XYZ file of C-alpha atoms in Angstrom:
378
model
C -164.039 -29.794 -5.176
C -164.065 -30.975 -8.826
C -162.961 -28.820 -11.812
C -163.782 -29.765 -15.431
C -161.040 -28.836 -17.799
C -162.422 -29.969 -21.278
C -165.843 -30.874 -22.591
C -167.387 -28.984 -19.812
C -171.177 -29.510 -20.581
C -170.582 -33.233 -21.076
C -168.615 -33.432 -17.850
C -171.116 -31.538 -15.843
C -173.896 -33.864 -17.220
C -171.755 -36.920 -16.172
C -171.241 -35.626 -12.637
C -175.009 -34.745 -12.247
C -175.969 -38.227 -13.417
C -173.756 -39.994 -10.853
C -174.294 -37.732 -7.911
C -175.190 -39.916 -4.943
C -173.871 -43.149 -6.549
C -171.214 -45.366 -5.036
C -168.886 -46.739 -7.584
C -167.132 -50.057 -7.990
C -163.231 -49.490 -7.803
C -161.112 -51.657 -10.063
C -157.380 -51.461 -10.219
C -155.464 -53.091 -13.035
C -151.863 -53.747 -12.196
C -149.177 -54.282 -14.826
C -145.419 -54.147 -15.372
C -142.973 -52.925 -18.052
C -139.265 -53.165 -17.935
C -139.345 -49.590 -19.133
C -139.914 -48.723 -15.515
C -136.475 -50.272 -14.650
C -134.502 -47.691 -16.651
C -132.577 -45.453 -14.247
C -134.250 -42.073 -13.733
C -137.337 -42.885 -15.758
C -139.671 -42.949 -12.799
C -139.802 -41.758 -9.289
C -142.271 -44.420 -8.067
C -139.554 -46.184 -6.049
C -136.040 -44.949 -5.411
C -134.149 -47.661 -7.215
C -134.983 -49.964 -10.218
C -135.130 -52.923 -7.619
C -137.730 -50.971 -5.603
C -139.722 -50.306 -8.650
C -140.077 -54.112 -9.433
C -142.423 -54.277 -6.394
C -144.227 -50.962 -6.373
C -147.356 -52.338 -7.963
C -147.447 -55.354 -5.456
C -146.965 -52.865 -2.503
C -149.591 -50.540 -3.689
C -152.119 -53.441 -4.195
C -151.460 -54.670 -0.613
C -151.976 -51.250 0.896
C -155.049 -50.569 -1.200
C -156.675 -53.801 -0.067
C -155.493 -54.121 3.587
C -154.428 -50.523 4.634
C -151.755 -49.599 7.172
C -152.635 -51.953 9.992
C -151.559 -54.926 7.842
C -148.011 -56.271 7.934
C -147.220 -56.319 4.227
C -145.258 -58.854 2.208
C -144.268 -55.974 -0.027
C -143.889 -52.764 2.031
C -144.463 -49.388 0.209
C -141.207 -48.464 -1.527
C -139.204 -45.453 -0.451
C -139.688 -42.390 -2.611
C -137.389 -39.388 -3.373
C -139.936 -37.330 -1.471
C -143.623 -37.574 -0.728
C -145.910 -40.484 0.143
C -147.498 -42.935 -2.219
C -150.817 -41.860 -3.841
C -152.317 -45.162 -2.777
C -152.783 -43.470 0.746
C -155.423 -41.270 -0.955
C -157.193 -44.207 -2.702
C -157.115 -46.434 0.435
C -158.451 -43.642 2.632
C -161.611 -43.158 0.439
C -162.139 -46.887 -0.432
C -161.998 -47.842 3.350
C -163.947 -44.912 4.680
C -166.852 -45.381 2.119
C -166.593 -49.196 1.815
C -166.343 -49.113 -1.856
C -166.318 -52.552 -3.444
C -162.695 -53.279 -4.668
C -161.426 -55.527 -7.497
C -157.743 -56.087 -8.157
C -156.559 -57.378 -11.572
C -153.173 -58.797 -12.542
C -152.608 -57.630 -16.052
C -148.992 -58.789 -16.106
C -146.817 -58.504 -13.083
C -143.313 -59.874 -12.200
C -144.517 -60.951 -8.804
C -147.974 -61.866 -7.559
C -149.257 -59.442 -4.825
C -150.287 -60.926 -1.483
C -153.904 -59.981 -2.017
C -157.084 -61.556 -3.368
C -156.431 -60.783 -7.080
C -157.967 -61.770 -10.401
C -155.340 -63.092 -12.789
C -155.954 -62.141 -16.324
C -153.231 -64.389 -17.904
C -151.132 -61.559 -19.209
C -147.394 -61.080 -18.831
C -144.995 -58.312 -17.946
C -143.899 -56.089 -20.965
C -140.377 -55.767 -22.138
C -138.953 -52.287 -22.539
C -140.914 -50.354 -25.077
C -137.614 -49.346 -26.894
C -137.234 -52.907 -28.123
C -140.368 -52.538 -30.356
C -141.582 -55.998 -29.161
C -143.011 -55.168 -25.619
C -145.753 -58.014 -25.609
C -146.668 -60.911 -27.815
C -149.704 -60.096 -30.036
C -151.496 -63.179 -28.674
C -151.176 -61.832 -25.172
C -152.499 -58.459 -26.273
C -155.499 -60.092 -27.946
C -156.188 -62.284 -24.902
C -155.963 -59.272 -22.537
C -158.481 -57.312 -24.669
C -160.947 -60.275 -24.521
C -160.425 -60.438 -20.749
C -160.995 -56.675 -20.482
C -164.224 -56.832 -22.513
C -165.385 -59.843 -20.349
C -164.685 -58.119 -17.036
C -166.114 -54.728 -18.220
C -169.363 -56.534 -18.871
C -169.226 -58.307 -15.445
C -168.562 -55.269 -13.440
C -171.132 -53.098 -15.242
C -173.743 -55.765 -14.666
C -173.344 -55.177 -10.881
C -173.996 -51.455 -11.108
C -176.353 -50.816 -14.161
C -177.167 -47.307 -12.726
C -173.727 -46.536 -11.207
C -170.264 -46.220 -12.576
C -166.937 -48.115 -12.382
C -163.648 -46.504 -11.548
C -160.891 -48.121 -13.772
C -157.475 -47.287 -12.095
C -153.986 -48.489 -12.703
C -150.607 -49.144 -11.180
C -147.884 -49.370 -13.778
C -144.404 -48.085 -13.088
C -143.074 -46.446 -16.256
C -146.604 -46.145 -17.579
C -146.430 -42.494 -18.608
C -143.613 -43.396 -21.104
C -145.620 -46.323 -22.618
C -148.595 -43.897 -22.749
C -146.521 -41.487 -24.676
C -145.477 -44.326 -27.134
C -149.206 -45.356 -27.669
C -150.315 -41.757 -28.154
C -147.542 -41.047 -30.625
C -148.103 -44.334 -32.434
C -151.732 -43.321 -32.843
C -150.823 -40.068 -34.582
C -151.481 -37.730 -31.666
C -149.099 -34.910 -30.886
C -148.161 -35.899 -27.285
C -144.424 -35.129 -27.039
C -143.658 -32.776 -24.213
C -147.307 -32.995 -22.816
C -147.168 -36.093 -20.728
C -146.720 -36.130 -16.926
C -144.298 -38.049 -14.741
C -143.635 -38.754 -11.108
C -140.693 -36.286 -11.132
C -141.158 -32.678 -10.233
C -139.874 -31.597 -13.611
C -140.924 -34.087 -16.280
C -138.152 -36.006 -18.078
C -139.435 -35.329 -21.486
C -136.155 -35.912 -23.416
C -135.594 -39.338 -21.763
C -139.103 -40.441 -22.507
C -139.052 -39.330 -26.082
C -135.772 -40.958 -26.864
C -137.146 -44.259 -25.726
C -140.474 -43.899 -27.548
C -138.649 -42.977 -30.785
C -136.391 -46.025 -30.479
C -139.476 -48.277 -30.160
C -141.554 -46.616 -32.874
C -138.602 -46.869 -35.382
C -138.858 -50.644 -35.153
C -142.517 -50.826 -36.330
C -144.290 -50.304 -39.653
C -146.849 -47.530 -40.027
C -149.818 -47.470 -40.252
C -150.366 -50.077 -37.661
C -153.299 -51.912 -36.044
C -153.880 -50.604 -32.476
C -153.374 -54.089 -30.857
C -150.069 -54.483 -32.789
C -149.123 -51.000 -31.387
C -149.708 -52.100 -27.857
C -147.689 -55.300 -28.583
C -144.861 -53.181 -29.975
C -144.573 -50.354 -27.375
C -147.284 -50.704 -24.803
C -147.913 -52.231 -21.410
C -150.460 -54.991 -20.313
C -152.724 -52.573 -18.287
C -153.578 -50.366 -21.379
C -155.496 -52.922 -23.457
C -157.179 -54.403 -20.409
C -158.592 -51.087 -19.300
C -159.493 -50.188 -22.939
C -161.463 -53.426 -23.239
C -163.117 -52.954 -19.724
C -164.169 -49.389 -20.575
C -165.572 -50.241 -24.081
C -167.752 -53.097 -22.600
C -168.788 -51.276 -19.392
C -169.711 -47.947 -21.207
C -172.594 -49.779 -22.886
C -174.318 -50.264 -19.531
C -172.913 -47.815 -16.957
C -170.605 -44.896 -16.356
C -166.768 -45.225 -16.552
C -164.240 -43.026 -14.622
C -160.876 -43.541 -16.181
C -158.614 -42.930 -13.212
C -155.423 -41.191 -14.029
C -153.952 -38.513 -16.308
C -151.562 -39.210 -19.091
C -152.002 -42.939 -18.947
C -155.693 -42.780 -19.091
C -155.811 -40.304 -21.922
C -153.650 -42.878 -23.826
C -156.204 -45.504 -23.003
C -159.026 -43.297 -24.198
C -157.161 -42.855 -27.524
C -156.691 -46.595 -27.665
C -160.423 -47.204 -26.967
C -161.263 -45.076 -29.964
C -158.828 -46.800 -32.201
C -159.769 -50.388 -31.134
C -163.556 -49.693 -31.318
C -163.042 -48.254 -34.859
C -160.726 -50.992 -36.092
C -162.732 -53.858 -34.728
C -166.291 -52.357 -34.946
C -166.884 -52.597 -31.254
C -169.952 -50.597 -29.822
C -169.255 -48.240 -27.042
C -170.743 -45.087 -25.514
C -168.347 -42.123 -25.525
C -170.689 -40.003 -23.437
C -170.461 -42.548 -20.573
C -166.668 -42.149 -20.119
C -164.715 -39.394 -18.440
C -161.128 -39.130 -17.374
C -160.534 -38.188 -13.671
C -157.274 -37.094 -11.984
C -155.702 -34.710 -9.545
C -155.074 -30.972 -9.931
C -151.360 -31.814 -9.577
C -151.591 -33.693 -12.960
C -154.187 -31.396 -14.703
C -152.195 -28.258 -13.686
C -148.714 -29.736 -13.853
C -146.521 -26.847 -15.297
C -143.956 -29.286 -16.677
C -146.640 -31.335 -18.534
C -149.538 -30.390 -20.756
C -152.472 -32.583 -19.739
C -155.283 -30.237 -20.916
C -153.634 -29.674 -24.166
C -153.078 -33.382 -24.441
C -156.757 -34.084 -23.842
C -157.688 -31.657 -26.538
C -155.099 -33.234 -28.936
C -157.150 -36.504 -28.881
C -159.682 -34.614 -31.165
C -156.941 -33.474 -33.597
C -155.486 -36.773 -34.571
C -153.774 -36.722 -37.968
C -155.461 -39.982 -39.097
C -159.198 -41.009 -38.916
C -161.208 -37.746 -38.369
C -164.143 -37.809 -36.083
C -162.277 -38.513 -32.824
C -163.930 -37.239 -29.607
C -162.198 -35.416 -26.750
C -163.005 -36.879 -23.335
C -164.134 -34.655 -20.428
C -161.091 -34.255 -18.187
C -161.994 -33.776 -14.385
C -159.685 -33.231 -11.385
C -160.204 -33.145 -7.731
C -159.008 -29.852 -6.222
C -157.552 -31.702 -3.173
C -154.696 -29.678 -1.753
C -152.072 -30.716 0.858
C -150.916 -27.092 1.490
C -152.275 -27.237 4.992
C -151.265 -30.739 5.771
C -149.231 -31.396 9.019
C -147.066 -33.971 7.052
C -144.121 -32.980 4.955
C -144.742 -36.181 2.812
C -148.061 -34.774 1.822
C -146.890 -31.215 1.421
C -144.394 -32.589 -1.101
C -147.213 -32.989 -3.604
C -147.543 -29.248 -3.686
C -143.841 -29.039 -4.794
C -144.532 -31.490 -7.696
C -143.239 -34.668 -6.075
C -145.795 -37.421 -6.695
C -149.058 -36.338 -8.466
C -151.309 -39.283 -9.020
C -151.524 -43.086 -9.200
C -153.695 -46.094 -8.171
C -156.885 -44.019 -8.906
C -156.161 -41.295 -6.307
C -157.934 -38.443 -8.088
C -160.929 -40.581 -9.053
C -161.232 -41.806 -5.454
C -161.530 -38.149 -4.368
C -164.112 -37.422 -7.053
C -166.026 -40.409 -5.927
C -165.958 -39.246 -2.243
C -167.431 -35.953 -3.298
C -170.128 -37.431 -5.613
C -171.316 -40.052 -3.060
C -170.877 -38.399 0.239
C -170.218 -34.615 -0.717
C -166.836 -34.835 0.999
C -165.091 -31.646 1.281
C -161.414 -30.792 1.478
C -161.183 -31.167 5.299
C -162.772 -34.571 5.249
C -160.487 -35.902 2.569
C -157.336 -34.439 4.211
C -158.385 -35.893 7.654
C -158.857 -39.380 6.210
C -155.641 -39.328 4.207
C -153.605 -38.021 7.189
C -155.150 -40.776 9.252
C -153.727 -43.385 6.806
C -150.414 -41.784 6.991
C -150.476 -41.633 10.806
C -151.324 -45.443 11.090
C -148.570 -46.207 8.444
C -145.922 -44.198 10.458
C -147.033 -45.879 13.726
C -146.632 -49.391 12.104
C -143.226 -48.571 10.619
C -142.048 -47.356 14.094
C -143.229 -50.694 15.658
C -141.686 -52.714 12.882
C -138.290 -50.869 13.205
C -138.289 -51.671 16.919
C -138.738 -55.319 16.406
């Protein structure tokens, strides 16, 4: 059910250590105006839809399909939101859930911890966030990483994200840190829009001076989620396990963790941290996720960087009754809101197999379809 793609021994040790443990699930929500550029993301049909994707995902993750949302899940080109996967696991296993507002346009209608951040401008401006905001968000991340890990000293925390346009800001952070990431990132499109992403990243990076401090890099071309999760992971790794939930975006966060810890002499435990995603990301033929993970150890500056174990759930929707789920197998929708990590957690804690995951996810979709029918009739 789980395949390890890099650092196999370290990954196996991590999985053995947390077998039988129930995690804490944290989702850090953020916004970047990069996500409003036409064609940049498929996480919402239109730029207007994408303004509210994070709010909709937060509501669904917290309340599930039965709840009448303030922000309904946005329509997609094809497929169903990955939050269905995360919700299925969090609800069935009763996993403690924490939602954090790193910097959103709108406040979701859920209990949420506001970190005092702000939405990011488009990364092409080279001035995505104020440096004071980035420093504040790092402090908040370190604080909450300590708090969450104090609750589960022998367990692990899942750090997930929802940022539309986040794979593009991830490419910017990776490139700014001297990592060869062009053409390797993923996207919510069936065929990754590498040229569009790279043009935006070049426009942003051209406006900054190199070499650059990692926090200044986030301020220039990043998004608010990245520095929060980096801070949380650094602090939490000192006491418990950390499962960075995502593909490209969490590999960028991992690179940021290394750079921040080195620049600011912050102690952390690399062996406590793994990156967990879906096989749709890890094996995406239009990206290069495994190669990207390996590239973190070949940075042009500062030798001695570590490569994280990259894990992925082997969940398949090939046998699903629902075309919205079968669309994953065609490359529409691949990951988000900690979907892959949730499946990994279900396997680790309750030994859930493919059929159990599929049944729970299809049940969420059935409930959602039923509610939408009722809503449309009213």
